[in-house]
Amino acid sequence: MYRYDGWDAAFVRERIARFRDQVARRLRGELSEEEFRPWRLMNGVYLQLHAYMLRVAIPYGTLSAPQLRRLADIAERYDRGYGHFTTRQNIQFNWPRLVDIPDILEALAEVEMHAIQTSGNCIRNITSDPWAGVAADEIEDPRPWCELLRQWSSDHQEFTFLPRKFKVAVSGGLRDRAAVRIHDIGLRLRRDRQGRIGFEVLLGGGLGRTPLLAQTVRDWIPGEELLSYLTAILRVYNRFGRRDNKYKARIKILVHDLGIERFRQLVDEEYAVARDPDLARFAAAEIARIRPFFAPPPYADRAADAAASRHLAAIDGTFARWLRTNTAPHRRRDYAIVQISLKPPGGVPGNMTAAQMRALADLAERYSCGEIRVTAEQNLVLPHVARGDLPALWEALETGGLATPNLGHLSDIVACPGLDFCALATARSIPVAQAIGRRFADLDRQYEIGPLKLKMSGCINACGHHHVAHIGILGLEKRGRESYQITLGGSGGEEAAIGRVLGPGFGAEEIVDAVERVITTYLAGRRNREETFLDYLRRVGLQPFKDALYASV
Amino acid sequence: MNARHRAGGTVITANRLPDGRVIFLGPGGWSEDITAATVATDAQELRALEALARQSVAVYEVVDPYPVAVEAGPDGLLPVKLRERRRLLGPSPGAETVERS
């Protein structure tokens, strides 16, 4: 993992001191709310429905065991004993007091964490593949590049007041596990024929009220040129992006309005000016400095006991199903990637108690070289687990309520905080997610249904990524009541697609039954078990689902 | 519940500056308890309440005060709009994760 040098530590400390002073001035009345708001947002502090909320950055989703323990300490001391992992690999605390937040930031800084640029119209936390560094299909670990981008974009004087927020994702695998096509900029790491590292640059993706998939603006840019090229893109956006209308201010609207060809032309013109050999040399040197921080851990050779998990799976069906659903191939054959579901039946998607955080931190130290990852689907990952340790790890996870074997299945629901917490929300997400989770709690039924992604958002801003769900649910308010609209056929991965609206919304008391009818329609119509929900939908279209849900209306 | 609360009207709500908690303006000042709120039943009363709220902003007690329409519910005053009801009632039962005993 990356470790702060003296400069990083001093930078974060200086920001905390500045924010402590801003909070004190706000409390003394020397700053109005209008004056204070941009500063609190730049430090991750929102004023939500019931209280302040603090969003803490987890750069590219990588956490150490001591960092996770510190998040547990903060949850207990300053909040209500839990945290909420988000779809951007961050964690949110729902109840901090403004007066405590400078102290919370100090506590975070002690473990090299911060909340800088987790809000505001700036470049936000860089997200990445939660399997970075261990995925079997990886070209190169993308995290050194993410770290380079984090440093470059932190407090960047030119890009701190963009027309709107700006999200960047970096993928290093052959398969896209970073959802690069739904980001303002998506970067796919590639090697050219000479073996040099570079990136395909995708531009203009995003969800919200105008969901659009990113398009390729450049097939390949050499790694050392990346900062100059992104500078060119951001300058074009800063110059032409709309500041008059918040709803049309994201870069996706500009790309859509200009067209990708015209946008590319503008970027190329700007790149001719922005291309900076000094910046390229700096990037190359900095990558060389950062890369060793992400070197593989000193793996013990565990080939001798790698078969232990297979032996237990042969006699213990409960372990076998966890092994099947919650582990993935590691680049070493004697190791596995272990996925921790934060979606127990009836649970709040993405939530974790302080006790669970501490338990998982201990397990990460014992079994995963002290490392944890956060996923964009609100789950966690232990990236370095010897196959021989899987039975013992599984038992410990079971004890801590962290072994729900539902990864990639229906109850692995992504949900935003919705109207239970969020000031922007128009309907609740959590109770609906809980009700669906309970309705489909039967694991055998979930396995019968097969791979399925259900995601829901409590408003049009789409933090729950419902547009890219196989089954998406959007909560709205209609005539004073919560109404839930279903979209079908979205996908956030390799074959990214925006889901299509099925029809009029359903009331809170109807939505679970509506999902049930979607599922039974699929099960009744699929050719066989190999035809997944998404395959079936792409074959037959929306009509059978419309017939099932609206025929009697 | 007094007669004004039974009749419904408008209350002023805000967030308390130091901790962000939801509060309502009443004759005794700001309170987390909506039953302690003053209910304005006409425009003149509402203007007077808003003027009081602005004073609280000026002395750094509260953030972003605004009027909320309320009506009498079975257990006391309830905001008319869904969002404001949720803001008063807090997260749904079970929407917060608690330690397993």
JSON list of C-alpha atoms in Angstrom, two decimals, chain A residues 299-473:
[
{"chain": "A", "resi": 299, "resn": "TYR", "atom": "CA", "xyz": [3.38, -14.69, -0.25]},
{"chain": "A", "resi": 300, "resn": "ALA", "atom": "CA", "xyz": [4.24, -17.89, 1.55]},
{"chain": "A", "resi": 301, "resn": "ASP", "atom": "CA", "xyz": [4.19, -20.90, -0.74]},
{"chain": "A", "resi": 302, "resn": "ARG", "atom": "CA", "xyz": [0.95, -22.61, 0.25]},
{"chain": "A", "resi": 303, "resn": "ALA", "atom": "CA", "xyz": [0.64, -25.11, -2.60]},
{"chain": "A", "resi": 304, "resn": "ALA", "atom": "CA", "xyz": [0.98, -27.95, -0.10]},
{"chain": "A", "resi": 305, "resn": "ASP", "atom": "CA", "xyz": [-2.29, -27.24, 1.72]},
{"chain": "A", "resi": 306, "resn": "ALA", "atom": "CA", "xyz": [-4.20, -25.57, -1.12]},
{"chain": "A", "resi": 307, "resn": "ALA", "atom": "CA", "xyz": [-6.46, -28.59, -1.42]},
{"chain": "A", "resi": 308, "resn": "ALA", "atom": "CA", "xyz": [-7.81, -28.15, 2.14]},
{"chain": "A", "resi": 309, "resn": "SER", "atom": "CA", "xyz": [-10.71, -26.02, 0.96]},
{"chain": "A", "resi": 310, "resn": "ARG", "atom": "CA", "xyz": [-11.69, -28.56, -1.69]},
{"chain": "A", "resi": 311, "resn": "HIS", "atom": "CA", "xyz": [-11.70, -31.31, 0.93]},
{"chain": "A", "resi": 312, "resn": "LEU", "atom": "CA", "xyz": [-13.97, -29.35, 3.27]},
{"chain": "A", "resi": 313, "resn": "ALA", "atom": "CA", "xyz": [-16.23, -28.30, 0.38]},
{"chain": "A", "resi": 314, "resn": "ALA", "atom": "CA", "xyz": [-16.73, -31.96, -0.47]},
{"chain": "A", "resi": 315, "resn": "ILE", "atom": "CA", "xyz": [-18.25, -32.67, 2.93]},
{"chain": "A", "resi": 316, "resn": "ASP", "atom": "CA", "xyz": [-19.73, -29.32, 4.00]},
{"chain": "A", "resi": 317, "resn": "GLY", "atom": "CA", "xyz": [-22.35, -27.87, 1.66]},
{"chain": "A", "resi": 318, "resn": "THR", "atom": "CA", "xyz": [-22.55, -24.57, 3.54]},
{"chain": "A", "resi": 319, "resn": "PHE", "atom": "CA", "xyz": [-18.84, -24.00, 3.06]},
{"chain": "A", "resi": 320, "resn": "ALA", "atom": "CA", "xyz": [-19.04, -25.21, -0.53]},
{"chain": "A", "resi": 321, "resn": "ARG", "atom": "CA", "xyz": [-21.63, -22.62, -1.52]},
{"chain": "A", "resi": 322, "resn": "TRP", "atom": "CA", "xyz": [-19.63, -19.81, 0.12]},
{"chain": "A", "resi": 323, "resn": "LEU", "atom": "CA", "xyz": [-16.53, -21.03, -1.69]},
{"chain": "A", "resi": 324, "resn": "ARG", "atom": "CA", "xyz": [-18.45, -21.04, -4.98]},
{"chain": "A", "resi": 325, "resn": "THR", "atom": "CA", "xyz": [-20.05, -17.61, -4.67]},
{"chain": "A", "resi": 326, "resn": "ASN", "atom": "CA", "xyz": [-17.68, -15.55, -2.54]},
{"chain": "A", "resi": 327, "resn": "THR", "atom": "CA", "xyz": [-14.21, -16.50, -3.74]},
{"chain": "A", "resi": 328, "resn": "ALA", "atom": "CA", "xyz": [-12.52, -15.74, -7.06]},
{"chain": "A", "resi": 329, "resn": "PRO", "atom": "CA", "xyz": [-9.33, -16.86, -8.77]},
{"chain": "A", "resi": 330, "resn": "HIS", "atom": "CA", "xyz": [-6.17, -15.16, -7.60]},
{"chain": "A", "resi": 331, "resn": "ARG", "atom": "CA", "xyz": [-3.17, -14.73, -9.86]},
{"chain": "A", "resi": 332, "resn": "ARG", "atom": "CA", "xyz": [-1.43, -17.32, -7.66]},
{"chain": "A", "resi": 333, "resn": "ARG", "atom": "CA", "xyz": [-3.02, -20.73, -7.79]},
{"chain": "A", "resi": 334, "resn": "ASP", "atom": "CA", "xyz": [-2.49, -21.38, -4.07]},
{"chain": "A", "resi": 335, "resn": "TYR", "atom": "CA", "xyz": [-4.32, -18.15, -3.13]},
{"chain": "A", "resi": 336, "resn": "ALA", "atom": "CA", "xyz": [-7.86, -16.84, -3.56]},
{"chain": "A", "resi": 337, "resn": "ILE", "atom": "CA", "xyz": [-9.66, -13.50, -3.61]},
{"chain": "A", "resi": 338, "resn": "VAL", "atom": "CA", "xyz": [-12.30, -13.57, -0.86]},
{"chain": "A", "resi": 339, "resn": "GLN", "atom": "CA", "xyz": [-15.35, -11.38, -1.17]},
{"chain": "A", "resi": 340, "resn": "ILE", "atom": "CA", "xyz": [-17.18, -10.28, 1.96]},
{"chain": "A", "resi": 341, "resn": "SER", "atom": "CA", "xyz": [-20.87, -9.64, 1.45]},
{"chain": "A", "resi": 342, "resn": "LEU", "atom": "CA", "xyz": [-22.25, -6.67, 3.36]},
{"chain": "A", "resi": 343, "resn": "LYS", "atom": "CA", "xyz": [-25.76, -7.76, 2.36]},
{"chain": "A", "resi": 344, "resn": "PRO", "atom": "CA", "xyz": [-27.06, -10.18, 5.00]},
{"chain": "A", "resi": 345, "resn": "PRO", "atom": "CA", "xyz": [-30.78, -11.00, 4.64]},
{"chain": "A", "resi": 346, "resn": "GLY", "atom": "CA", "xyz": [-32.72, -7.94, 5.78]},
{"chain": "A", "resi": 347, "resn": "GLY", "atom": "CA", "xyz": [-29.53, -5.98, 6.38]},
{"chain": "A", "resi": 348, "resn": "VAL", "atom": "CA", "xyz": [-28.71, -2.47, 5.23]},
{"chain": "A", "resi": 349, "resn": "PRO", "atom": "CA", "xyz": [-26.60, -2.74, 2.06]},
{"chain": "A", "resi": 350, "resn": "GLY", "atom": "CA", "xyz": [-23.07, -1.51, 2.65]},
{"chain": "A", "resi": 351, "resn": "ASN", "atom": "CA", "xyz": [-23.37, -1.05, 6.39]},
{"chain": "A", "resi": 352, "resn": "MET", "atom": "CA", "xyz": [-20.84, -2.49, 8.80]},
{"chain": "A", "resi": 353, "resn": "THR", "atom": "CA", "xyz": [-20.69, -2.27, 12.57]},
{"chain": "A", "resi": 354, "resn": "ALA", "atom": "CA", "xyz": [-17.60, -1.21, 14.45]},
{"chain": "A", "resi": 355, "resn": "ALA", "atom": "CA", "xyz": [-17.29, -4.72, 15.88]},
{"chain": "A", "resi": 356, "resn": "GLN", "atom": "CA", "xyz": [-17.41, -6.21, 12.38]},
{"chain": "A", "resi": 357, "resn": "MET", "atom": "CA", "xyz": [-14.78, -3.74, 11.18]},
{"chain": "A", "resi": 358, "resn": "ARG", "atom": "CA", "xyz": [-12.46, -4.75, 14.01]},
{"chain": "A", "resi": 359, "resn": "ALA", "atom": "CA", "xyz": [-13.12, -8.45, 13.45]},
{"chain": "A", "resi": 360, "resn": "LEU", "atom": "CA", "xyz": [-12.39, -8.12, 9.74]},
{"chain": "A", "resi": 361, "resn": "ALA", "atom": "CA", "xyz": [-9.25, -6.07, 10.41]},
{"chain": "A", "resi": 362, "resn": "ASP", "atom": "CA", "xyz": [-7.99, -8.91, 12.62]},
{"chain": "A", "resi": 363, "resn": "LEU", "atom": "CA", "xyz": [-8.84, -11.48, 9.94]},
{"chain": "A", "resi": 364, "resn": "ALA", "atom": "CA", "xyz": [-7.14, -9.37, 7.26]},
{"chain": "A", "resi": 365, "resn": "GLU", "atom": "CA", "xyz": [-3.97, -9.33, 9.34]},
{"chain": "A", "resi": 366, "resn": "ARG", "atom": "CA", "xyz": [-4.14, -13.02, 9.97]},
{"chain": "A", "resi": 367, "resn": "TYR", "atom": "CA", "xyz": [-5.14, -14.20, 6.50]},
{"chain": "A", "resi": 368, "resn": "SER", "atom": "CA", "xyz": [-4.79, -11.39, 3.91]},
{"chain": "A", "resi": 369, "resn": "CYS", "atom": "CA", "xyz": [-1.46, -9.66, 4.48]},
{"chain": "A", "resi": 370, "resn": "GLY", "atom": "CA", "xyz": [-3.31, -6.93, 6.38]},
{"chain": "A", "resi": 371, "resn": "GLU", "atom": "CA", "xyz": [-5.17, -5.67, 3.32]},
{"chain": "A", "resi": 372, "resn": "ILE", "atom": "CA", "xyz": [-8.87, -5.05, 2.60]},
{"chain": "A", "resi": 373, "resn": "ARG", "atom": "CA", "xyz": [-10.56, -3.63, -0.47]},
{"chain": "A", "resi": 374, "resn": "VAL", "atom": "CA", "xyz": [-13.86, -1.81, -0.82]},
{"chain": "A", "resi": 375, "resn": "THR", "atom": "CA", "xyz": [-15.97, -2.50, -3.92]},
{"chain": "A", "resi": 376, "resn": "ALA", "atom": "CA", "xyz": [-18.30, -0.23, -5.87]},
{"chain": "A", "resi": 377, "resn": "GLU", "atom": "CA", "xyz": [-21.03, -2.76, -5.07]},
{"chain": "A", "resi": 378, "resn": "GLN", "atom": "CA", "xyz": [-20.76, -2.00, -1.35]},
{"chain": "A", "resi": 379, "resn": "ASN", "atom": "CA", "xyz": [-18.92, -5.16, -0.40]},
{"chain": "A", "resi": 380, "resn": "LEU", "atom": "CA", "xyz": [-15.41, -5.81, 0.87]},
{"chain": "A", "resi": 381, "resn": "VAL", "atom": "CA", "xyz": [-12.60, -8.00, -0.38]},
{"chain": "A", "resi": 382, "resn": "LEU", "atom": "CA", "xyz": [-9.73, -9.82, 1.30]},
{"chain": "A", "resi": 383, "resn": "PRO", "atom": "CA", "xyz": [-7.34, -9.96, -1.64]},
{"chain": "A", "resi": 384, "resn": "HIS", "atom": "CA", "xyz": [-4.58, -12.32, -0.50]},
{"chain": "A", "resi": 385, "resn": "VAL", "atom": "CA", "xyz": [-5.98, -15.43, 1.18]},
{"chain": "A", "resi": 386, "resn": "ALA", "atom": "CA", "xyz": [-4.11, -18.74, 0.96]},
{"chain": "A", "resi": 387, "resn": "ARG", "atom": "CA", "xyz": [-6.51, -21.46, -0.18]},
{"chain": "A", "resi": 388, "resn": "GLY", "atom": "CA", "xyz": [-5.35, -23.53, 2.76]},
{"chain": "A", "resi": 389, "resn": "ASP", "atom": "CA", "xyz": [-6.70, -20.84, 5.10]},
{"chain": "A", "resi": 390, "resn": "LEU", "atom": "CA", "xyz": [-10.15, -20.60, 3.52]},
{"chain": "A", "resi": 391, "resn": "PRO", "atom": "CA", "xyz": [-11.90, -23.04, 5.92]},
{"chain": "A", "resi": 392, "resn": "ALA", "atom": "CA", "xyz": [-10.63, -21.23, 9.02]},
{"chain": "A", "resi": 393, "resn": "LEU", "atom": "CA", "xyz": [-11.38, -17.82, 7.53]},
{"chain": "A", "resi": 394, "resn": "TRP", "atom": "CA", "xyz": [-14.87, -18.87, 6.55]},
{"chain": "A", "resi": 395, "resn": "GLU", "atom": "CA", "xyz": [-15.61, -20.09, 10.08]},
{"chain": "A", "resi": 396, "resn": "ALA", "atom": "CA", "xyz": [-14.44, -16.80, 11.53]},
{"chain": "A", "resi": 397, "resn": "LEU", "atom": "CA", "xyz": [-16.49, -14.82, 9.01]},
{"chain": "A", "resi": 398, "resn": "GLU", "atom": "CA", "xyz": [-19.55, -16.90, 9.87]},
{"chain": "A", "resi": 399, "resn": "THR", "atom": "CA", "xyz": [-19.10, -16.03, 13.52]},
{"chain": "A", "resi": 400, "resn": "GLY", "atom": "CA", "xyz": [-18.95, -12.33, 12.67]},
{"chain": "A", "resi": 401, "resn": "GLY", "atom": "CA", "xyz": [-22.01, -12.40, 10.40]},
{"chain": "A", "resi": 402, "resn": "LEU", "atom": "CA", "xyz": [-19.82, -11.72, 7.36]},
{"chain": "A", "resi": 403, "resn": "ALA", "atom": "CA", "xyz": [-20.12, -14.95, 5.38]},
{"chain": "A", "resi": 404, "resn": "THR", "atom": "CA", "xyz": [-23.41, -14.42, 3.53]},
{"chain": "A", "resi": 405, "resn": "PRO", "atom": "CA", "xyz": [-22.85, -16.45, 0.34]},
{"chain": "A", "resi": 406, "resn": "ASN", "atom": "CA", "xyz": [-24.79, -14.22, -2.05]},
{"chain": "A", "resi": 407, "resn": "LEU", "atom": "CA", "xyz": [-22.19, -12.37, -4.12]},
{"chain": "A", "resi": 408, "resn": "GLY", "atom": "CA", "xyz": [-23.55, -11.53, -7.56]},
{"chain": "A", "resi": 409, "resn": "HIS", "atom": "CA", "xyz": [-26.99, -12.86, -6.69]},
{"chain": "A", "resi": 410, "resn": "LEU", "atom": "CA", "xyz": [-30.32, -11.19, -6.16]},
{"chain": "A", "resi": 411, "resn": "SER", "atom": "CA", "xyz": [-29.92, -10.26, -2.48]},
{"chain": "A", "resi": 412, "resn": "ASP", "atom": "CA", "xyz": [-26.49, -8.71, -3.13]},
{"chain": "A", "resi": 413, "resn": "ILE", "atom": "CA", "xyz": [-28.41, -5.45, -3.53]},
{"chain": "A", "resi": 414, "resn": "VAL", "atom": "CA", "xyz": [-26.77, -2.09, -4.08]},
{"chain": "A", "resi": 415, "resn": "ALA", "atom": "CA", "xyz": [-28.72, 0.74, -2.45]},
{"chain": "A", "resi": 416, "resn": "CYS", "atom": "CA", "xyz": [-28.07, 4.38, -1.70]},
{"chain": "A", "resi": 417, "resn": "PRO", "atom": "CA", "xyz": [-29.01, 5.79, 1.74]},
{"chain": "A", "resi": 418, "resn": "GLY", "atom": "CA", "xyz": [-32.20, 7.21, 0.20]},
{"chain": "A", "resi": 419, "resn": "LEU", "atom": "CA", "xyz": [-34.74, 9.26, 2.09]},
{"chain": "A", "resi": 420, "resn": "ASP", "atom": "CA", "xyz": [-33.77, 7.71, 5.39]},
{"chain": "A", "resi": 421, "resn": "PHE", "atom": "CA", "xyz": [-30.68, 9.92, 5.40]},
{"chain": "A", "resi": 422, "resn": "CYS", "atom": "CA", "xyz": [-30.13, 11.87, 2.20]},
{"chain": "A", "resi": 423, "resn": "ALA", "atom": "CA", "xyz": [-31.29, 15.46, 1.80]},
{"chain": "A", "resi": 424, "resn": "LEU", "atom": "CA", "xyz": [-31.67, 15.03, -1.97]},
{"chain": "A", "resi": 425, "resn": "ALA", "atom": "CA", "xyz": [-33.65, 11.78, -1.90]},
{"chain": "A", "resi": 426, "resn": "THR", "atom": "CA", "xyz": [-37.27, 11.55, -2.93]},
{"chain": "A", "resi": 427, "resn": "ALA", "atom": "CA", "xyz": [-38.02, 8.05, -1.60]},
{"chain": "A", "resi": 428, "resn": "ARG", "atom": "CA", "xyz": [-36.54, 5.51, 0.76]},
{"chain": "A", "resi": 429, "resn": "SER", "atom": "CA", "xyz": [-34.16, 2.84, -0.54]},
{"chain": "A", "resi": 430, "resn": "ILE", "atom": "CA", "xyz": [-33.10, 0.94, 2.55]},
{"chain": "A", "resi": 431, "resn": "PRO", "atom": "CA", "xyz": [-36.47, -0.51, 3.65]},
{"chain": "A", "resi": 432, "resn": "VAL", "atom": "CA", "xyz": [-37.21, -1.64, 0.09]},
{"chain": "A", "resi": 433, "resn": "ALA", "atom": "CA", "xyz": [-33.78, -3.27, -0.23]},
{"chain": "A", "resi": 434, "resn": "GLN", "atom": "CA", "xyz": [-34.35, -4.97, 3.12]},
{"chain": "A", "resi": 435, "resn": "ALA", "atom": "CA", "xyz": [-37.77, -6.24, 2.08]},
{"chain": "A", "resi": 436, "resn": "ILE", "atom": "CA", "xyz": [-36.44, -7.63, -1.20]},
{"chain": "A", "resi": 437, "resn": "GLY", "atom": "CA", "xyz": [-33.52, -9.19, 0.64]},
{"chain": "A", "resi": 438, "resn": "ARG", "atom": "CA", "xyz": [-35.91, -10.90, 3.04]},
{"chain": "A", "resi": 439, "resn": "ARG", "atom": "CA", "xyz": [-38.27, -12.04, 0.28]},
{"chain": "A", "resi": 440, "resn": "PHE", "atom": "CA", "xyz": [-35.41, -13.68, -1.60]},
{"chain": "A", "resi": 441, "resn": "ALA", "atom": "CA", "xyz": [-33.42, -14.80, 1.42]},
{"chain": "A", "resi": 442, "resn": "ASP", "atom": "CA", "xyz": [-33.63, -18.45, 0.36]},
{"chain": "A", "resi": 443, "resn": "LEU", "atom": "CA", "xyz": [-30.17, -19.04, -1.08]},
{"chain": "A", "resi": 444, "resn": "ASP", "atom": "CA", "xyz": [-31.18, -22.07, -3.10]},
{"chain": "A", "resi": 445, "resn": "ARG", "atom": "CA", "xyz": [-33.76, -19.95, -4.87]},
{"chain": "A", "resi": 446, "resn": "GLN", "atom": "CA", "xyz": [-31.18, -17.25, -5.53]},
{"chain": "A", "resi": 447, "resn": "TYR", "atom": "CA", "xyz": [-28.80, -19.81, -7.01]},
{"chain": "A", "resi": 448, "resn": "GLU", "atom": "CA", "xyz": [-31.66, -21.17, -9.14]},
{"chain": "A", "resi": 449, "resn": "ILE", "atom": "CA", "xyz": [-32.25, -17.64, -10.44]},
{"chain": "A", "resi": 450, "resn": "GLY", "atom": "CA", "xyz": [-28.55, -17.29, -11.19]},
{"chain": "A", "resi": 451, "resn": "PRO", "atom": "CA", "xyz": [-26.37, -14.20, -11.56]},
{"chain": "A", "resi": 452, "resn": "LEU", "atom": "CA", "xyz": [-28.43, -11.09, -11.09]},
{"chain": "A", "resi": 453, "resn": "LYS", "atom": "CA", "xyz": [-27.67, -7.50, -10.11]},
{"chain": "A", "resi": 454, "resn": "LEU", "atom": "CA", "xyz": [-30.39, -5.46, -8.46]},
{"chain": "A", "resi": 455, "resn": "LYS", "atom": "CA", "xyz": [-29.58, -1.86, -7.63]},
{"chain": "A", "resi": 456, "resn": "MET", "atom": "CA", "xyz": [-31.75, 0.92, -6.33]},
{"chain": "A", "resi": 457, "resn": "SER", "atom": "CA", "xyz": [-31.59, 4.67, -5.93]},
{"chain": "A", "resi": 458, "resn": "GLY", "atom": "CA", "xyz": [-33.79, 6.92, -3.84]},
{"chain": "A", "resi": 459, "resn": "CYS", "atom": "CA", "xyz": [-33.76, 9.73, -6.36]},
{"chain": "A", "resi": 460, "resn": "ILE", "atom": "CA", "xyz": [-32.90, 10.64, -9.91]},
{"chain": "A", "resi": 461, "resn": "ASN", "atom": "CA", "xyz": [-29.28, 11.33, -8.97]},
{"chain": "A", "resi": 462, "resn": "ALA", "atom": "CA", "xyz": [-28.77, 7.56, -9.14]},
{"chain": "A", "resi": 463, "resn": "CYS", "atom": "CA", "xyz": [-26.11, 7.04, -6.44]},
{"chain": "A", "resi": 464, "resn": "GLY", "atom": "CA", "xyz": [-27.40, 3.46, -6.25]},
{"chain": "A", "resi": 465, "resn": "HIS", "atom": "CA", "xyz": [-26.47, 2.98, -9.94]},
{"chain": "A", "resi": 466, "resn": "HIS", "atom": "CA", "xyz": [-29.94, 1.65, -10.83]},
{"chain": "A", "resi": 467, "resn": "HIS", "atom": "CA", "xyz": [-29.42, 2.54, -14.51]},
{"chain": "A", "resi": 468, "resn": "VAL", "atom": "CA", "xyz": [-26.73, -0.14, -14.83]},
{"chain": "A", "resi": 469, "resn": "ALA", "atom": "CA", "xyz": [-28.54, -2.88, -12.91]},
{"chain": "A", "resi": 470, "resn": "HIS", "atom": "CA", "xyz": [-30.11, -5.93, -14.48]},
{"chain": "A", "resi": 471, "resn": "ILE", "atom": "CA", "xyz": [-33.10, -4.92, -12.35]},
{"chain": "A", "resi": 472, "resn": "GLY", "atom": "CA", "xyz": [-32.97, -1.26, -11.38]},
{"chain": "A", "resi": 473, "resn": "ILE", "atom": "CA", "xyz": [-35.34, 0.48, -9.00]}
]
